Amino acid sequence: FRSYCTQTKKYEKMVRSTEPKILQLIDEDFAAKLRVGNNISASIVMFTMRVNNGVAEILLVNEYSTFDWDSKWKSPAGKMLPGESWEDTIKRKLPLETGLSAKSSKFCFGAEFSSTRSERHFKIFILIPEFEGELSENTDGKISKREWKSVCETERKINRAQQFALSHIIETAKSLNLEFGKALMNNY
């Protein structure tokens, strides 16, 4: 048991030391014009939110892992392909990972993150407040589970970059929808 704990602590320290750092924030206009290619890559992180029995919930997905302790909960996300806008990426990736289709989406914020490669890497964080469809098995084979989690539980399960984004997501959700605002005030 002691060896397992020591290995786990070493792993956690390694993960923390390799987490990307935010280099600069980007606004919605920059994000709308952003296209990948020529040493530029971008990922779209989709915070899909609903209110269920007065509780604000966020959809998380869990990627397959060889080790149970290494499972990673996250918001659905996808890399932009050349020629795609962030809206195009949502239309392509959200159904693949969840079975849902976005009826509306709202830019929350974006950032350029440090990268171990020689390219510039951007992440754009999007709120999906309205969607249609039912959760289903993913078709790309990378996701093992899909679950709705309360905002508090979400905060405990996601990585630091997504935790930072969550505060922006919450503020955006409050401003968009009175039902979200009430649920977030009551349950967060």
mmCIF file with all atom_site columns, N, CA, C and O in Angstrom, residues 63-109:
data_model
loop_
_atom_site.group_PDB
_atom_site.id
_atom_site.type_symbol
_atom_site.label_atom_id
_atom_site.label_alt_id
_atom_site.label_comp_id
_atom_site.label_asym_id
_atom_site.label_entity_id
_atom_site.label_seq_id
_atom_site.pdbx_PDB_ins_code
_atom_site.Cartn_x
_atom_site.Cartn_y
_atom_site.Cartn_z
_atom_site.occupancy
_atom_site.B_iso_or_equiv
_atom_site.pdbx_formal_charge
_atom_site.auth_seq_id
_atom_site.auth_comp_id
_atom_site.auth_asym_id
_atom_site.auth_atom_id
_atom_site.pdbx_PDB_model_num
ATOM 1   N N  . GLU A 1 63  ? -12.740 9.241  -20.451 1.00 0.00 ? 63  GLU A N  1
ATOM 2   C CA . GLU A 1 63  ? -12.021 8.548  -21.508 1.00 0.00 ? 63  GLU A CA 1
ATOM 3   C C  . GLU A 1 63  ? -11.537 7.186  -21.017 1.00 0.00 ? 63  GLU A C  1
ATOM 4   O O  . GLU A 1 63  ? -11.211 7.021  -19.849 1.00 0.00 ? 63  GLU A O  1
ATOM 5   N N  . TYR A 1 64  ? -11.499 6.225  -21.939 1.00 0.00 ? 64  TYR A N  1
ATOM 6   C CA . TYR A 1 64  ? -10.962 4.907  -21.604 1.00 0.00 ? 64  TYR A CA 1
ATOM 7   C C  . TYR A 1 64  ? -9.535  5.056  -21.110 1.00 0.00 ? 64  TYR A C  1
ATOM 8   O O  . TYR A 1 64  ? -8.770  5.884  -21.593 1.00 0.00 ? 64  TYR A O  1
ATOM 9   N N  . SER A 1 65  ? -9.183  4.251  -20.128 1.00 0.00 ? 65  SER A N  1
ATOM 10  C CA . SER A 1 65  ? -7.835  4.251  -19.598 1.00 0.00 ? 65  SER A CA 1
ATOM 11  C C  . SER A 1 65  ? -7.448  2.833  -19.246 1.00 0.00 ? 65  SER A C  1
ATOM 12  O O  . SER A 1 65  ? -8.294  2.014  -18.902 1.00 0.00 ? 65  SER A O  1
ATOM 13  N N  . THR A 1 66  ? -6.173  2.552  -19.308 1.00 0.00 ? 66  THR A N  1
ATOM 14  C CA . THR A 1 66  ? -5.684  1.232  -18.950 1.00 0.00 ? 66  THR A CA 1
ATOM 15  C C  . THR A 1 66  ? -5.810  0.996  -17.445 1.00 0.00 ? 66  THR A C  1
ATOM 16  O O  . THR A 1 66  ? -5.992  -0.113 -16.994 1.00 0.00 ? 66  THR A O  1
ATOM 17  N N  . PHE A 1 67  ? -5.704  2.082  -16.683 1.00 0.00 ? 67  PHE A N  1
ATOM 18  C CA . PHE A 1 67  ? -5.747  1.983  -15.226 1.00 0.00 ? 67  PHE A CA 1
ATOM 19  C C  . PHE A 1 67  ? -6.974  2.710  -14.695 1.00 0.00 ? 67  PHE A C  1
ATOM 20  O O  . PHE A 1 67  ? -7.259  3.823  -15.112 1.00 0.00 ? 67  PHE A O  1
ATOM 21  N N  . ASP A 1 68  ? -7.677  2.101  -13.753 1.00 0.00 ? 68  ASP A N  1
ATOM 22  C CA . ASP A 1 68  ? -8.846  2.742  -13.150 1.00 0.00 ? 68  ASP A CA 1
ATOM 23  C C  . ASP A 1 68  ? -8.488  4.072  -12.505 1.00 0.00 ? 68  ASP A C  1
ATOM 24  O O  . ASP A 1 68  ? -9.217  5.037  -12.596 1.00 0.00 ? 68  ASP A O  1
ATOM 25  N N  . TRP A 1 69  ? -7.329  4.133  -11.824 1.00 0.00 ? 69  TRP A N  1
ATOM 26  C CA . TRP A 1 69  ? -6.950  5.347  -11.110 1.00 0.00 ? 69  TRP A CA 1
ATOM 27  C C  . TRP A 1 69  ? -6.556  6.471  -12.048 1.00 0.00 ? 69  TRP A C  1
ATOM 28  O O  . TRP A 1 69  ? -6.417  7.606  -11.627 1.00 0.00 ? 69  TRP A O  1
ATOM 29  N N  . ASP A 1 70  ? -6.375  6.153  -13.312 1.00 0.00 ? 70  ASP A N  1
ATOM 30  C CA . ASP A 1 70  ? -5.939  7.164  -14.270 1.00 0.00 ? 70  ASP A CA 1
ATOM 31  C C  . ASP A 1 70  ? -7.095  7.683  -15.125 1.00 0.00 ? 70  ASP A C  1
ATOM 32  O O  . ASP A 1 70  ? -6.880  8.382  -16.094 1.00 0.00 ? 70  ASP A O  1
ATOM 33  N N  . SER A 1 71  ? -8.337  7.331  -14.775 1.00 0.00 ? 71  SER A N  1
ATOM 34  C CA . SER A 1 71  ? -9.456  7.784  -15.592 1.00 0.00 ? 71  SER A CA 1
ATOM 35  C C  . SER A 1 71  ? -9.569  9.310  -15.502 1.00 0.00 ? 71  SER A C  1
ATOM 36  O O  . SER A 1 71  ? -9.272  9.908  -14.480 1.00 0.00 ? 71  SER A O  1
ATOM 37  N N  . LYS A 1 72  ? -9.983  9.917  -16.581 1.00 0.00 ? 72  LYS A N  1
ATOM 38  C CA . LYS A 1 72  ? -10.017 11.369 -16.682 1.00 0.00 ? 72  LYS A CA 1
ATOM 39  C C  . LYS A 1 72  ? -11.417 11.844 -17.041 1.00 0.00 ? 72  LYS A C  1
ATOM 40  O O  . LYS A 1 72  ? -11.897 11.581 -18.131 1.00 0.00 ? 72  LYS A O  1
ATOM 41  N N  . TRP A 1 73  ? -12.061 12.526 -16.105 1.00 0.00 ? 73  TRP A N  1
ATOM 42  C CA . TRP A 1 73  ? -13.338 13.152 -16.391 1.00 0.00 ? 73  TRP A CA 1
ATOM 43  C C  . TRP A 1 73  ? -13.070 14.514 -16.989 1.00 0.00 ? 73  TRP A C  1
ATOM 44  O O  . TRP A 1 73  ? -12.152 15.220 -16.555 1.00 0.00 ? 73  TRP A O  1
ATOM 45  N N  . LYS A 1 74  ? -13.850 14.883 -17.983 1.00 0.00 ? 74  LYS A N  1
ATOM 46  C CA . LYS A 1 74  ? -13.665 16.174 -18.634 1.00 0.00 ? 74  LYS A CA 1
ATOM 47  C C  . LYS A 1 74  ? -14.952 16.550 -19.347 1.00 0.00 ? 74  LYS A C  1
ATOM 48  O O  . LYS A 1 74  ? -15.837 15.714 -19.527 1.00 0.00 ? 74  LYS A O  1
ATOM 49  N N  . SER A 1 75  ? -15.023 17.789 -19.736 1.00 0.00 ? 75  SER A N  1
ATOM 50  C CA . SER A 1 75  ? -16.112 18.204 -20.620 1.00 0.00 ? 75  SER A CA 1
ATOM 51  C C  . SER A 1 75  ? -15.801 17.678 -22.012 1.00 0.00 ? 75  SER A C  1
ATOM 52  O O  . SER A 1 75  ? -14.631 17.542 -22.379 1.00 0.00 ? 75  SER A O  1
ATOM 53  N N  . PRO A 1 76  ? -16.815 17.368 -22.800 1.00 0.00 ? 76  PRO A N  1
ATOM 54  C CA . PRO A 1 76  ? -16.535 16.955 -24.174 1.00 0.00 ? 76  PRO A CA 1
ATOM 55  C C  . PRO A 1 76  ? -15.689 18.029 -24.874 1.00 0.00 ? 76  PRO A C  1
ATOM 56  O O  . PRO A 1 76  ? -15.876 19.225 -24.641 1.00 0.00 ? 76  PRO A O  1
ATOM 57  N N  . ALA A 1 77  ? -14.768 17.585 -25.679 1.00 0.00 ? 77  ALA A N  1
ATOM 58  C CA . ALA A 1 77  ? -13.866 18.520 -26.358 1.00 0.00 ? 77  ALA A CA 1
ATOM 59  C C  . ALA A 1 77  ? -13.423 17.919 -27.682 1.00 0.00 ? 77  ALA A C  1
ATOM 60  O O  . ALA A 1 77  ? -13.508 16.712 -27.885 1.00 0.00 ? 77  ALA A O  1
ATOM 61  N N  . GLY A 1 78  ? -12.941 18.781 -28.551 1.00 0.00 ? 78  GLY A N  1
ATOM 62  C CA . GLY A 1 78  ? -12.443 18.302 -29.828 1.00 0.00 ? 78  GLY A CA 1
ATOM 63  C C  . GLY A 1 78  ? -11.478 19.282 -30.452 1.00 0.00 ? 78  GLY A C  1
ATOM 64  O O  . GLY A 1 78  ? -11.559 20.485 -30.204 1.00 0.00 ? 78  GLY A O  1
ATOM 65  N N  . LYS A 1 79  ? -10.563 18.743 -31.221 1.00 0.00 ? 79  LYS A N  1
ATOM 66  C CA . LYS A 1 79  ? -9.607  19.597 -31.927 1.00 0.00 ? 79  LYS A CA 1
ATOM 67  C C  . LYS A 1 79  ? -10.256 20.140 -33.190 1.00 0.00 ? 79  LYS A C  1
ATOM 68  O O  . LYS A 1 79  ? -10.974 19.433 -33.891 1.00 0.00 ? 79  LYS A O  1
ATOM 69  N N  . MET A 1 80  ? -9.988  21.407 -33.441 1.00 0.00 ? 80  MET A N  1
ATOM 70  C CA . MET A 1 80  ? -10.454 22.017 -34.688 1.00 0.00 ? 80  MET A CA 1
ATOM 71  C C  . MET A 1 80  ? -9.666  21.419 -35.845 1.00 0.00 ? 80  MET A C  1
ATOM 72  O O  . MET A 1 80  ? -8.458  21.206 -35.728 1.00 0.00 ? 80  MET A O  1
ATOM 73  N N  . LEU A 1 81  ? -10.345 21.165 -36.923 1.00 0.00 ? 81  LEU A N  1
ATOM 74  C CA . LEU A 1 81  ? -9.690  20.694 -38.135 1.00 0.00 ? 81  LEU A CA 1
ATOM 75  C C  . LEU A 1 81  ? -9.445  21.887 -39.059 1.00 0.00 ? 81  LEU A C  1
ATOM 76  O O  . LEU A 1 81  ? -10.128 22.909 -38.953 1.00 0.00 ? 81  LEU A O  1
ATOM 77  N N  . PRO A 1 82  ? -8.471  21.776 -39.969 1.00 0.00 ? 82  PRO A N  1
ATOM 78  C CA . PRO A 1 82  ? -8.232  22.877 -40.906 1.00 0.00 ? 82  PRO A CA 1
ATOM 79  C C  . PRO A 1 82  ? -9.512  23.269 -41.631 1.00 0.00 ? 82  PRO A C  1
ATOM 80  O O  . PRO A 1 82  ? -10.277 22.417 -42.079 1.00 0.00 ? 82  PRO A O  1
ATOM 81  N N  . GLY A 1 83  ? -9.772  24.566 -41.685 1.00 0.00 ? 83  GLY A N  1
ATOM 82  C CA . GLY A 1 83  ? -10.952 25.092 -42.354 1.00 0.00 ? 83  GLY A CA 1
ATOM 83  C C  . GLY A 1 83  ? -12.185 25.192 -41.470 1.00 0.00 ? 83  GLY A C  1
ATOM 84  O O  . GLY A 1 83  ? -13.193 25.773 -41.878 1.00 0.00 ? 83  GLY A O  1
ATOM 85  N N  . GLU A 1 84  ? -12.147 24.620 -40.266 1.00 0.00 ? 84  GLU A N  1
ATOM 86  C CA . GLU A 1 84  ? -13.302 24.654 -39.376 1.00 0.00 ? 84  GLU A CA 1
ATOM 87  C C  . GLU A 1 84  ? -13.305 25.915 -38.514 1.00 0.00 ? 84  GLU A C  1
ATOM 88  O O  . GLU A 1 84  ? -12.259 26.417 -38.130 1.00 0.00 ? 84  GLU A O  1
ATOM 89  N N  . SER A 1 85  ? -14.513 26.364 -38.181 1.00 0.00 ? 85  SER A N  1
ATOM 90  C CA . SER A 1 85  ? -14.689 27.374 -37.137 1.00 0.00 ? 85  SER A CA 1
ATOM 91  C C  . SER A 1 85  ? -14.965 26.614 -35.844 1.00 0.00 ? 85  SER A C  1
ATOM 92  O O  . SER A 1 85  ? -15.193 25.402 -35.860 1.00 0.00 ? 85  SER A O  1
ATOM 93  N N  . TRP A 1 86  ? -15.006 27.336 -34.712 1.00 0.00 ? 86  TRP A N  1
ATOM 94  C CA . TRP A 1 86  ? -15.314 26.618 -33.472 1.00 0.00 ? 86  TRP A CA 1
ATOM 95  C C  . TRP A 1 86  ? -16.736 26.075 -33.498 1.00 0.00 ? 86  TRP A C  1
ATOM 96  O O  . TRP A 1 86  ? -17.010 25.022 -32.942 1.00 0.00 ? 86  TRP A O  1
ATOM 97  N N  . GLU A 1 87  ? -17.650 26.766 -34.188 1.00 0.00 ? 87  GLU A N  1
ATOM 98  C CA . GLU A 1 87  ? -19.015 26.266 -34.309 1.00 0.00 ? 87  GLU A CA 1
ATOM 99  C C  . GLU A 1 87  ? -19.058 24.947 -35.087 1.00 0.00 ? 87  GLU A C  1
ATOM 100 O O  . GLU A 1 87  ? -19.805 24.036 -34.742 1.00 0.00 ? 87  GLU A O  1
ATOM 101 N N  . ASP A 1 88  ? -18.248 24.861 -36.152 1.00 0.00 ? 88  ASP A N  1
ATOM 102 C CA . ASP A 1 88  ? -18.178 23.629 -36.948 1.00 0.00 ? 88  ASP A CA 1
ATOM 103 C C  . ASP A 1 88  ? -17.663 22.464 -36.103 1.00 0.00 ? 88  ASP A C  1
ATOM 104 O O  . ASP A 1 88  ? -18.143 21.338 -36.233 1.00 0.00 ? 88  ASP A O  1
ATOM 105 N N  . THR A 1 89  ? -16.679 22.743 -35.253 1.00 0.00 ? 89  THR A N  1
ATOM 106 C CA . THR A 1 89  ? -16.116 21.699 -34.393 1.00 0.00 ? 89  THR A CA 1
ATOM 107 C C  . THR A 1 89  ? -17.179 21.174 -33.432 1.00 0.00 ? 89  THR A C  1
ATOM 108 O O  . THR A 1 89  ? -17.275 19.969 -33.202 1.00 0.00 ? 89  THR A O  1
ATOM 109 N N  . ILE A 1 90  ? -17.996 22.063 -32.877 1.00 0.00 ? 90  ILE A N  1
ATOM 110 C CA . ILE A 1 90  ? -19.074 21.642 -31.976 1.00 0.00 ? 90  ILE A CA 1
ATOM 111 C C  . ILE A 1 90  ? -20.060 20.738 -32.724 1.00 0.00 ? 90  ILE A C  1
ATOM 112 O O  . ILE A 1 90  ? -20.460 19.691 -32.214 1.00 0.00 ? 90  ILE A O  1
ATOM 113 N N  . LYS A 1 91  ? -20.440 21.137 -33.931 1.00 0.00 ? 91  LYS A N  1
ATOM 114 C CA . LYS A 1 91  ? -21.389 20.336 -34.721 1.00 0.00 ? 91  LYS A CA 1
ATOM 115 C C  . LYS A 1 91  ? -20.836 18.940 -35.017 1.00 0.00 ? 91  LYS A C  1
ATOM 116 O O  . LYS A 1 91  ? -21.587 17.974 -35.085 1.00 0.00 ? 91  LYS A O  1
ATOM 117 N N  . ARG A 1 92  ? -19.523 18.835 -35.169 1.00 0.00 ? 92  ARG A N  1
ATOM 118 C CA . ARG A 1 92  ? -18.894 17.553 -35.486 1.00 0.00 ? 92  ARG A CA 1
ATOM 119 C C  . ARG A 1 92  ? -18.639 16.714 -34.232 1.00 0.00 ? 92  ARG A C  1
ATOM 120 O O  . ARG A 1 92  ? -18.947 15.527 -34.191 1.00 0.00 ? 92  ARG A O  1
ATOM 121 N N  . LYS A 1 93  ? -18.076 17.326 -33.173 1.00 0.00 ? 93  LYS A N  1
ATOM 122 C CA . LYS A 1 93  ? -17.596 16.551 -32.025 1.00 0.00 ? 93  LYS A CA 1
ATOM 123 C C  . LYS A 1 93  ? -18.647 16.245 -30.955 1.00 0.00 ? 93  LYS A C  1
ATOM 124 O O  . LYS A 1 93  ? -18.605 15.177 -30.358 1.00 0.00 ? 93  LYS A O  1
ATOM 125 N N  . LEU A 1 94  ? -19.551 17.181 -30.656 1.00 0.00 ? 94  LEU A N  1
ATOM 126 C CA . LEU A 1 94  ? -20.521 16.922 -29.586 1.00 0.00 ? 94  LEU A CA 1
ATOM 127 C C  . LEU A 1 94  ? -21.362 15.672 -29.871 1.00 0.00 ? 94  LEU A C  1
ATOM 128 O O  . LEU A 1 94  ? -21.479 14.801 -28.996 1.00 0.00 ? 94  LEU A O  1
ATOM 129 N N  . PRO A 1 95  ? -21.924 15.507 -31.066 1.00 0.00 ? 95  PRO A N  1
ATOM 130 C CA . PRO A 1 95  ? -22.670 14.273 -31.342 1.00 0.00 ? 95  PRO A CA 1
ATOM 131 C C  . PRO A 1 95  ? -21.802 13.014 -31.284 1.00 0.00 ? 95  PRO A C  1
ATOM 132 O O  . PRO A 1 95  ? -22.253 11.966 -30.828 1.00 0.00 ? 95  PRO A O  1
ATOM 133 N N  . LEU A 1 96  ? -20.550 13.119 -31.733 1.00 0.00 ? 96  LEU A N  1
ATOM 134 C CA . LEU A 1 96  ? -19.658 11.960 -31.696 1.00 0.00 ? 96  LEU A CA 1
ATOM 135 C C  . LEU A 1 96  ? -19.427 11.472 -30.277 1.00 0.00 ? 96  LEU A C  1
ATOM 136 O O  . LEU A 1 96  ? -19.416 10.270 -30.013 1.00 0.00 ? 96  LEU A O  1
ATOM 137 N N  . GLU A 1 97  ? -19.185 12.399 -29.348 1.00 0.00 ? 97  GLU A N  1
ATOM 138 C CA . GLU A 1 97  ? -18.842 12.020 -27.980 1.00 0.00 ? 97  GLU A CA 1
ATOM 139 C C  . GLU A 1 97  ? -20.059 11.782 -27.093 1.00 0.00 ? 97  GLU A C  1
ATOM 140 O O  . GLU A 1 97  ? -19.948 11.080 -26.100 1.00 0.00 ? 97  GLU A O  1
ATOM 141 N N  . THR A 1 98  ? -21.211 12.380 -27.430 1.00 0.00 ? 98  THR A N  1
ATOM 142 C CA . THR A 1 98  ? -22.338 12.318 -26.498 1.00 0.00 ? 98  THR A CA 1
ATOM 143 C C  . THR A 1 98  ? -23.658 11.871 -27.112 1.00 0.00 ? 98  THR A C  1
ATOM 144 O O  . THR A 1 98  ? -24.537 11.427 -26.389 1.00 0.00 ? 98  THR A O  1
ATOM 145 N N  . GLY A 1 99  ? -23.845 12.037 -28.407 1.00 0.00 ? 99  GLY A N  1
ATOM 146 C CA . GLY A 1 99  ? -25.147 11.786 -29.028 1.00 0.00 ? 99  GLY A CA 1
ATOM 147 C C  . GLY A 1 99  ? -26.028 13.020 -29.040 1.00 0.00 ? 99  GLY A C  1
ATOM 148 O O  . GLY A 1 99  ? -27.107 13.005 -29.613 1.00 0.00 ? 99  GLY A O  1
ATOM 149 N N  . LEU A 1 100 ? -25.584 14.110 -28.404 1.00 0.00 ? 100 LEU A N  1
ATOM 150 C CA . LEU A 1 100 ? -26.366 15.349 -28.345 1.00 0.00 ? 100 LEU A CA 1
ATOM 151 C C  . LEU A 1 100 ? -25.963 16.288 -29.470 1.00 0.00 ? 100 LEU A C  1
ATOM 152 O O  . LEU A 1 100 ? -24.821 16.246 -29.947 1.00 0.00 ? 100 LEU A O  1
ATOM 153 N N  . SER A 1 101 ? -26.881 17.161 -29.856 1.00 0.00 ? 101 SER A N  1
ATOM 154 C CA . SER A 1 101 ? -26.592 18.227 -30.824 1.00 0.00 ? 101 SER A CA 1
ATOM 155 C C  . SER A 1 101 ? -26.891 19.561 -30.161 1.00 0.00 ? 101 SER A C  1
ATOM 156 O O  . SER A 1 101 ? -27.937 19.709 -29.516 1.00 0.00 ? 101 SER A O  1
ATOM 157 N N  . ALA A 1 102 ? -25.993 20.505 -30.324 1.00 0.00 ? 102 ALA A N  1
ATOM 158 C CA . ALA A 1 102 ? -26.188 21.834 -29.732 1.00 0.00 ? 102 ALA A CA 1
ATOM 159 C C  . ALA A 1 102 ? -27.245 22.598 -30.502 1.00 0.00 ? 102 ALA A C  1
ATOM 160 O O  . ALA A 1 102 ? -27.182 22.692 -31.723 1.00 0.00 ? 102 ALA A O  1
ATOM 161 N N  . LYS A 1 103 ? -28.234 23.138 -29.775 1.00 0.00 ? 103 LYS A N  1
ATOM 162 C CA . LYS A 1 103 ? -29.211 24.042 -30.380 1.00 0.00 ? 103 LYS A CA 1
ATOM 163 C C  . LYS A 1 103 ? -28.713 25.475 -30.289 1.00 0.00 ? 103 LYS A C  1
ATOM 164 O O  . LYS A 1 103 ? -29.076 26.320 -31.099 1.00 0.00 ? 103 LYS A O  1
ATOM 165 N N  . SER A 1 104 ? -27.899 25.753 -29.269 1.00 0.00 ? 104 SER A N  1
ATOM 166 C CA . SER A 1 104 ? -27.271 27.070 -29.143 1.00 0.00 ? 104 SER A CA 1
ATOM 167 C C  . SER A 1 104 ? -25.942 26.896 -28.418 1.00 0.00 ? 104 SER A C  1
ATOM 168 O O  . SER A 1 104 ? -25.733 25.910 -27.711 1.00 0.00 ? 104 SER A O  1
ATOM 169 N N  . SER A 1 105 ? -25.060 27.843 -28.641 1.00 0.00 ? 105 SER A N  1
ATOM 170 C CA . SER A 1 105 ? -23.762 27.824 -27.968 1.00 0.00 ? 105 SER A CA 1
ATOM 171 C C  . SER A 1 105 ? -23.339 29.261 -27.701 1.00 0.00 ? 105 SER A C  1
ATOM 172 O O  . SER A 1 105 ? -23.742 30.173 -28.419 1.00 0.00 ? 105 SER A O  1
ATOM 173 N N  . LYS A 1 106 ? -22.551 29.431 -26.666 1.00 0.00 ? 106 LYS A N  1
ATOM 174 C CA . LYS A 1 106 ? -22.115 30.769 -26.277 1.00 0.00 ? 106 LYS A CA 1
ATOM 175 C C  . LYS A 1 106 ? -20.632 30.739 -25.938 1.00 0.00 ? 106 LYS A C  1
ATOM 176 O O  . LYS A 1 106 ? -20.190 29.974 -25.085 1.00 0.00 ? 106 LYS A O  1
ATOM 177 N N  . PHE A 1 107 ? -19.856 31.573 -26.624 1.00 0.00 ? 107 PHE A N  1
ATOM 178 C CA . PHE A 1 107 ? -18.438 31.728 -26.319 1.00 0.00 ? 107 PHE A CA 1
ATOM 179 C C  . PHE A 1 107 ? -18.298 32.253 -24.895 1.00 0.00 ? 107 PHE A C  1
ATOM 180 O O  . PHE A 1 107 ? -18.981 33.203 -24.518 1.00 0.00 ? 107 PHE A O  1
ATOM 181 N N  . CYS A 1 108 ? -17.461 31.636 -24.089 1.00 0.00 ? 108 CYS A N  1
ATOM 182 C CA . CYS A 1 108 ? -17.212 32.120 -22.719 1.00 0.00 ? 108 CYS A CA 1
ATOM 183 C C  . CYS A 1 108 ? -15.854 32.786 -22.633 1.00 0.00 ? 108 CYS A C  1
ATOM 184 O O  . CYS A 1 108 ? -15.747 33.917 -22.195 1.00 0.00 ? 108 CYS A O  1
ATOM 185 N N  . PHE A 1 109 ? -14.816 32.083 -23.039 1.00 0.00 ? 109 PHE A N  1
ATOM 186 C CA . PHE A 1 109 ? -13.502 32.702 -23.137 1.00 0.00 ? 109 PHE A CA 1
ATOM 187 C C  . PHE A 1 109 ? -12.562 31.762 -23.869 1.00 0.00 ? 109 PHE A C  1
ATOM 188 O O  . PHE A 1 109 ? -12.858 30.596 -24.099 1.00 0.00 ? 109 PHE A O  1
#
